[in-house]
Amino acid sequence: MKTRILLASLATATAMAFALPALAADSAQDFVDKAAAGGMFEVDSSKLAESKVQDKSVKDFARKMIDDHGTANAKLETIAGEQKLTVPKELDAKHKGDVDTLQNGKDPIDGPYVQMQRDAHADAVKLFESYAKDGDNVELKTFAQQTVPTLKMHQEMIEKIAATMGTQSSSSQTPKVTVGDKPEQAPPLPGANSFTEDQAKGRIQDAGFADVSKLTKDDQGIWRGQANKDGKNTTVALDYKGNVVAGTN
């Protein structure tokens, strides 16, 4: 009887010993899947942005994303290979949808690209910080720890760009004048708007508005709704370039 119990205990212990690496690999694989998808999105979306954005600071940012994330992607692939983990070769559905939005969006795509980068880097910083702290694979954990500072630098860069664009947008209340004194059309500008409702709401909030509601996209591609600023209710609009304008009809 005792022999049977001992054998059963040994069998259980052996099974647990083999199970633990599998659980660790699953967790490490999850990190690789998410990190690789995010990294591929950075490169693919930024390659599109290089040729489709207008603002020089946004174009320079896109070039940096291609370089920095391209390097990080290669390093992740090397580590994953050494750890016998699989690196996905295609984007997941969400990131593919975002790339398609940029691909099909009317030039320039500065606004949508910047907002996507803000969202992507917020997610990436959380993912890498979490794995850097609690990761179960030593090599990947070190990779995450080394990559976090770069991701945070990227996040600071894109937030500054977004703030500058927001300031420019909210101050664009009068038409600009070009050569020959022919006024340009004042925002909000009609055009194919690739902002989703959530992205439009976030963009408007970033421009200093609260309680954004009743957002609908009109036949000119302009998101229009209600918002509150400085304690006053107002109409608000967001065009395809990311311009936020209050007091529109």
Short mmCIF file of C-alpha atoms in Angstrom, two decimals:
data_model
loop_
_atom_site.label_atom_id
_atom_site.label_comp_id
_atom_site.label_asym_id
_atom_site.label_seq_id
_atom_site.Cartn_x
_atom_site.Cartn_y
_atom_site.Cartn_z
CA MET A 1 0.00 0.00 0.00
CA LYS A 2 2.75 2.38 0.99
CA THR A 3 4.61 1.52 -2.19
CA ARG A 4 1.57 2.41 -4.27
CA ILE A 5 1.14 5.74 -2.49
CA LEU A 6 4.82 6.53 -2.95
CA LEU A 7 4.67 5.69 -6.65
CA ALA A 8 1.53 7.79 -7.07
CA SER A 9 3.20 10.72 -5.34
CA LEU A 10 6.26 10.42 -7.52
CA ALA A 11 4.06 10.27 -10.63
CA THR A 12 2.22 13.42 -9.56
CA ALA A 13 5.46 15.24 -8.82
CA THR A 14 6.89 14.20 -12.18
CA ALA A 15 3.78 15.40 -14.00
CA MET A 16 3.99 18.78 -12.23
CA ALA A 17 7.66 19.09 -13.10
CA PHE A 18 6.87 18.64 -16.79
CA ALA A 19 3.80 20.88 -16.57
CA LEU A 20 5.60 23.91 -15.18
CA PRO A 21 7.76 24.63 -18.26
CA ALA A 22 4.67 24.34 -20.44
CA LEU A 23 2.86 26.95 -18.36
CA ALA A 24 5.92 29.22 -18.49
CA ALA A 25 6.18 28.78 -22.26
CA ASP A 26 2.52 29.66 -22.69
CA SER A 27 2.99 32.92 -20.79
CA ALA A 28 6.19 33.73 -22.65
CA GLN A 29 4.50 32.90 -25.96
CA ASP A 30 1.66 35.28 -25.12
CA PHE A 31 4.18 38.07 -24.59
CA VAL A 32 5.94 37.24 -27.86
CA ASP A 33 2.62 37.22 -29.74
CA LYS A 34 1.56 40.63 -28.41
CA ALA A 35 4.98 42.25 -28.61
CA ALA A 36 5.55 41.02 -32.16
CA ALA A 37 2.12 42.16 -33.33
CA GLY A 38 2.70 45.61 -31.84
CA GLY A 39 6.17 45.84 -33.33
CA MET A 40 5.02 44.83 -36.80
CA PHE A 41 2.21 47.37 -36.61
CA GLU A 42 4.68 50.13 -35.73
CA VAL A 43 6.80 49.39 -38.79
CA ASP A 44 3.95 48.78 -41.25
CA SER A 45 1.88 51.79 -40.19
CA SER A 46 4.93 54.07 -40.12
CA LYS A 47 5.99 53.03 -43.62
CA LEU A 48 2.56 54.12 -44.81
CA ALA A 49 2.74 57.32 -42.81
CA GLU A 50 6.08 58.32 -44.31
CA SER A 51 4.44 58.84 -47.69
CA LYS A 52 0.98 59.94 -46.55
CA VAL A 53 1.50 62.43 -43.70
CA GLN A 54 2.10 66.13 -44.15
CA ASP A 55 3.60 67.38 -40.89
CA LYS A 56 7.42 67.09 -40.81
CA SER A 57 7.52 66.16 -37.12
CA VAL A 58 5.06 63.32 -37.78
CA LYS A 59 7.10 62.15 -40.78
CA ASP A 60 10.32 62.21 -38.70
CA PHE A 61 8.56 60.27 -35.95
CA ALA A 62 7.43 57.64 -38.46
CA ARG A 63 11.00 57.20 -39.69
CA LYS A 64 12.21 56.72 -36.11
CA MET A 65 9.52 54.11 -35.49
CA ILE A 66 10.65 52.16 -38.55
CA ASP A 67 14.26 52.19 -37.35
CA ASP A 68 13.73 51.59 -33.62
CA HIS A 69 10.96 49.01 -33.86
CA GLY A 70 12.65 47.28 -36.76
CA THR A 71 15.68 46.74 -34.53
CA ALA A 72 13.55 45.62 -31.59
CA ASN A 73 11.54 43.24 -33.79
CA ALA A 74 14.72 41.57 -35.01
CA LYS A 75 16.00 41.18 -31.46
CA LEU A 76 12.69 39.72 -30.28
CA GLU A 77 12.71 37.22 -33.14
CA THR A 78 16.24 36.11 -32.26
CA ILE A 79 15.43 35.64 -28.57
CA ALA A 80 12.16 33.86 -29.34
CA GLY A 81 13.98 31.48 -31.68
CA GLU A 82 16.55 30.67 -29.02
CA GLN A 83 13.73 30.00 -26.55
CA LYS A 84 11.91 27.74 -29.03
CA LEU A 85 8.97 30.16 -29.25
CA THR A 86 7.02 31.06 -32.38
CA VAL A 87 6.96 34.62 -33.73
CA PRO A 88 3.79 35.51 -35.65
CA LYS A 89 4.40 36.53 -39.26
CA GLU A 90 1.16 38.46 -39.77
CA LEU A 91 -0.68 41.21 -37.92
CA ASP A 92 -3.59 40.36 -35.68
CA ALA A 93 -7.07 41.50 -36.72
CA LYS A 94 -7.05 44.76 -34.74
CA HIS A 95 -3.70 45.99 -36.00
CA LYS A 96 -4.47 44.89 -39.55
CA GLY A 97 -7.69 46.92 -39.40
CA ASP A 98 -5.74 49.99 -38.29
CA VAL A 99 -3.21 49.59 -41.10
CA ASP A 100 -6.05 49.20 -43.61
CA THR A 101 -7.60 52.40 -42.26
CA LEU A 102 -4.37 54.28 -42.91
CA GLN A 103 -3.91 52.64 -46.30
CA ASN A 104 -7.41 53.59 -47.46
CA GLY A 105 -7.52 57.00 -45.78
CA LYS A 106 -7.33 60.15 -47.84
CA ASP A 107 -3.97 61.93 -47.64
CA PRO A 108 -2.76 63.35 -45.36
CA ILE A 109 -3.36 60.85 -42.56
CA ASP A 110 -1.55 62.78 -39.82
CA GLY A 111 -4.46 62.77 -37.38
CA PRO A 112 -5.37 59.06 -37.49
CA TYR A 113 -1.72 57.98 -37.49
CA VAL A 114 -0.85 60.10 -34.46
CA GLN A 115 -3.85 58.83 -32.51
CA MET A 116 -3.04 55.21 -33.39
CA GLN A 117 0.53 55.74 -32.23
CA ARG A 118 -0.64 57.20 -28.94
CA ASP A 119 -2.89 54.19 -28.33
CA ALA A 120 -0.26 51.69 -29.50
CA HIS A 121 2.48 53.08 -27.27
CA ALA A 122 0.20 53.25 -24.25
CA ASP A 123 -0.53 49.54 -24.75
CA ALA A 124 3.12 48.68 -25.43
CA VAL A 125 4.42 50.43 -22.31
CA LYS A 126 1.90 48.55 -20.15
CA LEU A 127 2.74 45.22 -21.79
CA PHE A 128 6.51 45.60 -21.53
CA GLU A 129 6.48 47.08 -18.01
CA SER A 130 4.31 44.23 -16.79
CA TYR A 131 6.52 41.55 -18.33
CA ALA A 132 9.71 43.32 -17.22
CA LYS A 133 8.43 43.05 -13.66
CA ASP A 134 6.73 39.65 -13.58
CA GLY A 135 7.91 37.84 -16.71
CA ASP A 136 8.60 34.12 -16.44
CA ASN A 137 11.30 33.87 -19.12
CA VAL A 138 14.66 35.37 -18.13
CA GLU A 139 15.78 36.31 -21.65
CA LEU A 140 12.45 37.87 -22.61
CA LYS A 141 12.20 39.63 -19.27
CA THR A 142 15.60 41.23 -19.85
CA PHE A 143 14.52 42.22 -23.36
CA ALA A 144 11.39 43.86 -21.95
CA GLN A 145 13.39 45.72 -19.29
CA GLN A 146 15.82 47.04 -21.89
CA THR A 147 13.03 48.10 -24.27
CA VAL A 148 10.78 49.97 -21.81
CA PRO A 149 12.90 53.21 -21.81
CA THR A 150 12.73 53.41 -25.63
CA LEU A 151 8.97 52.86 -25.63
CA LYS A 152 8.52 55.60 -23.02
CA MET A 153 10.67 57.94 -25.09
CA HIS A 154 8.47 57.22 -28.12
CA GLN A 155 5.38 57.83 -25.99
CA GLU A 156 6.68 61.22 -24.85
CA MET A 157 7.50 62.15 -28.45
CA ILE A 158 4.07 61.30 -29.82
CA GLU A 159 2.28 63.01 -26.93
CA LYS A 160 4.22 66.20 -27.63
CA ILE A 161 3.35 65.97 -31.31
CA ALA A 162 -0.32 65.40 -30.46
CA ALA A 163 -0.32 68.39 -28.08
CA THR A 164 1.23 70.61 -30.76
CA MET A 165 -1.29 69.49 -33.35
CA GLY A 166 -4.12 70.07 -30.85
CA THR A 167 -2.89 73.61 -30.16
CA GLN A 168 -2.64 74.34 -33.86
CA SER A 169 -6.11 72.92 -34.44
CA SER A 170 -7.87 74.77 -31.65
CA SER A 171 -6.26 78.06 -32.70
CA SER A 172 -7.24 77.66 -36.35
CA GLN A 173 -10.39 79.75 -36.13
CA THR A 174 -9.62 82.09 -39.02
CA PRO A 175 -8.62 81.30 -42.61
CA LYS A 176 -4.94 81.36 -43.50
CA VAL A 177 -3.77 83.47 -46.42
CA THR A 178 -1.67 82.07 -49.24
CA VAL A 179 0.20 83.66 -52.11
CA GLY A 180 -2.06 86.03 -54.00
CA ASP A 181 -4.18 86.63 -50.87
CA LYS A 182 -6.44 83.74 -51.76
CA PRO A 183 -7.81 82.43 -48.45
CA GLU A 184 -7.67 78.74 -47.71
CA GLN A 185 -10.80 77.05 -46.45
CA ALA A 186 -11.06 77.20 -42.66
CA PRO A 187 -11.49 73.99 -40.68
CA PRO A 188 -13.38 71.79 -40.25
CA LEU A 189 -12.36 70.56 -43.69
CA PRO A 190 -14.43 68.09 -45.72
CA GLY A 191 -12.72 64.85 -46.70
CA ALA A 192 -12.61 61.10 -46.18
CA ASN A 193 -12.38 60.84 -42.40
CA SER A 194 -10.71 57.66 -41.14
CA PHE A 195 -11.11 58.44 -37.43
CA THR A 196 -13.36 55.96 -35.64
CA GLU A 197 -15.94 57.35 -33.21
CA ASP A 198 -13.76 56.44 -30.23
CA GLN A 199 -10.69 58.01 -31.83
CA ALA A 200 -12.68 61.16 -32.67
CA LYS A 201 -13.91 61.41 -29.09
CA GLY A 202 -10.39 60.96 -27.74
CA ARG A 203 -9.01 63.57 -30.12
CA ILE A 204 -11.64 66.11 -29.05
CA GLN A 205 -11.00 65.40 -25.38
CA ASP A 206 -7.27 65.88 -25.93
CA ALA A 207 -8.04 69.34 -27.31
CA GLY A 208 -9.47 70.32 -23.90
CA PHE A 209 -13.13 69.37 -24.20
CA ALA A 210 -15.14 67.29 -21.73
CA ASP A 211 -18.46 65.44 -21.80
CA VAL A 212 -18.18 64.74 -25.54
CA SER A 213 -21.44 63.25 -26.77
CA LYS A 214 -23.80 62.76 -29.73
CA LEU A 215 -20.94 62.25 -32.20
CA THR A 216 -22.05 61.60 -35.74
CA LYS A 217 -20.16 61.79 -39.03
CA ASP A 218 -21.86 63.98 -41.64
CA ASP A 219 -21.86 63.55 -45.41
CA GLN A 220 -18.67 65.63 -45.67
CA GLY A 221 -16.73 63.25 -43.44
CA ILE A 222 -16.77 65.60 -40.43
CA TRP A 223 -17.44 64.28 -36.95
CA ARG A 224 -19.88 66.62 -35.14
CA GLY A 225 -21.22 66.52 -31.62
CA GLN A 226 -21.67 68.28 -28.29
CA ALA A 227 -19.02 69.00 -25.67
CA ASN A 228 -18.21 71.14 -22.67
CA LYS A 229 -15.30 73.54 -22.36
CA ASP A 230 -14.63 76.07 -19.60
CA GLY A 231 -18.02 75.26 -18.11
CA LYS A 232 -19.91 76.04 -21.30
CA ASN A 233 -21.72 73.66 -23.63
CA THR A 234 -20.81 73.99 -27.29
CA THR A 235 -20.98 72.20 -30.59
CA VAL A 236 -17.70 70.70 -31.71
CA ALA A 237 -16.32 69.23 -34.94
CA LEU A 238 -13.36 67.07 -35.95
CA ASP A 239 -12.22 66.91 -39.57
CA TYR A 240 -10.13 64.31 -41.40
CA LYS A 241 -6.92 66.21 -40.67
CA GLY A 242 -7.53 66.09 -36.93
CA ASN A 243 -8.58 69.76 -36.61
CA VAL A 244 -10.88 70.31 -33.62
CA VAL A 245 -13.19 73.29 -33.96
CA ALA A 246 -15.80 74.56 -31.49
CA GLY A 247 -18.97 76.50 -32.23
CA THR A 248 -19.70 74.84 -35.58
CA ASN A 249 -23.08 74.13 -37.06
#
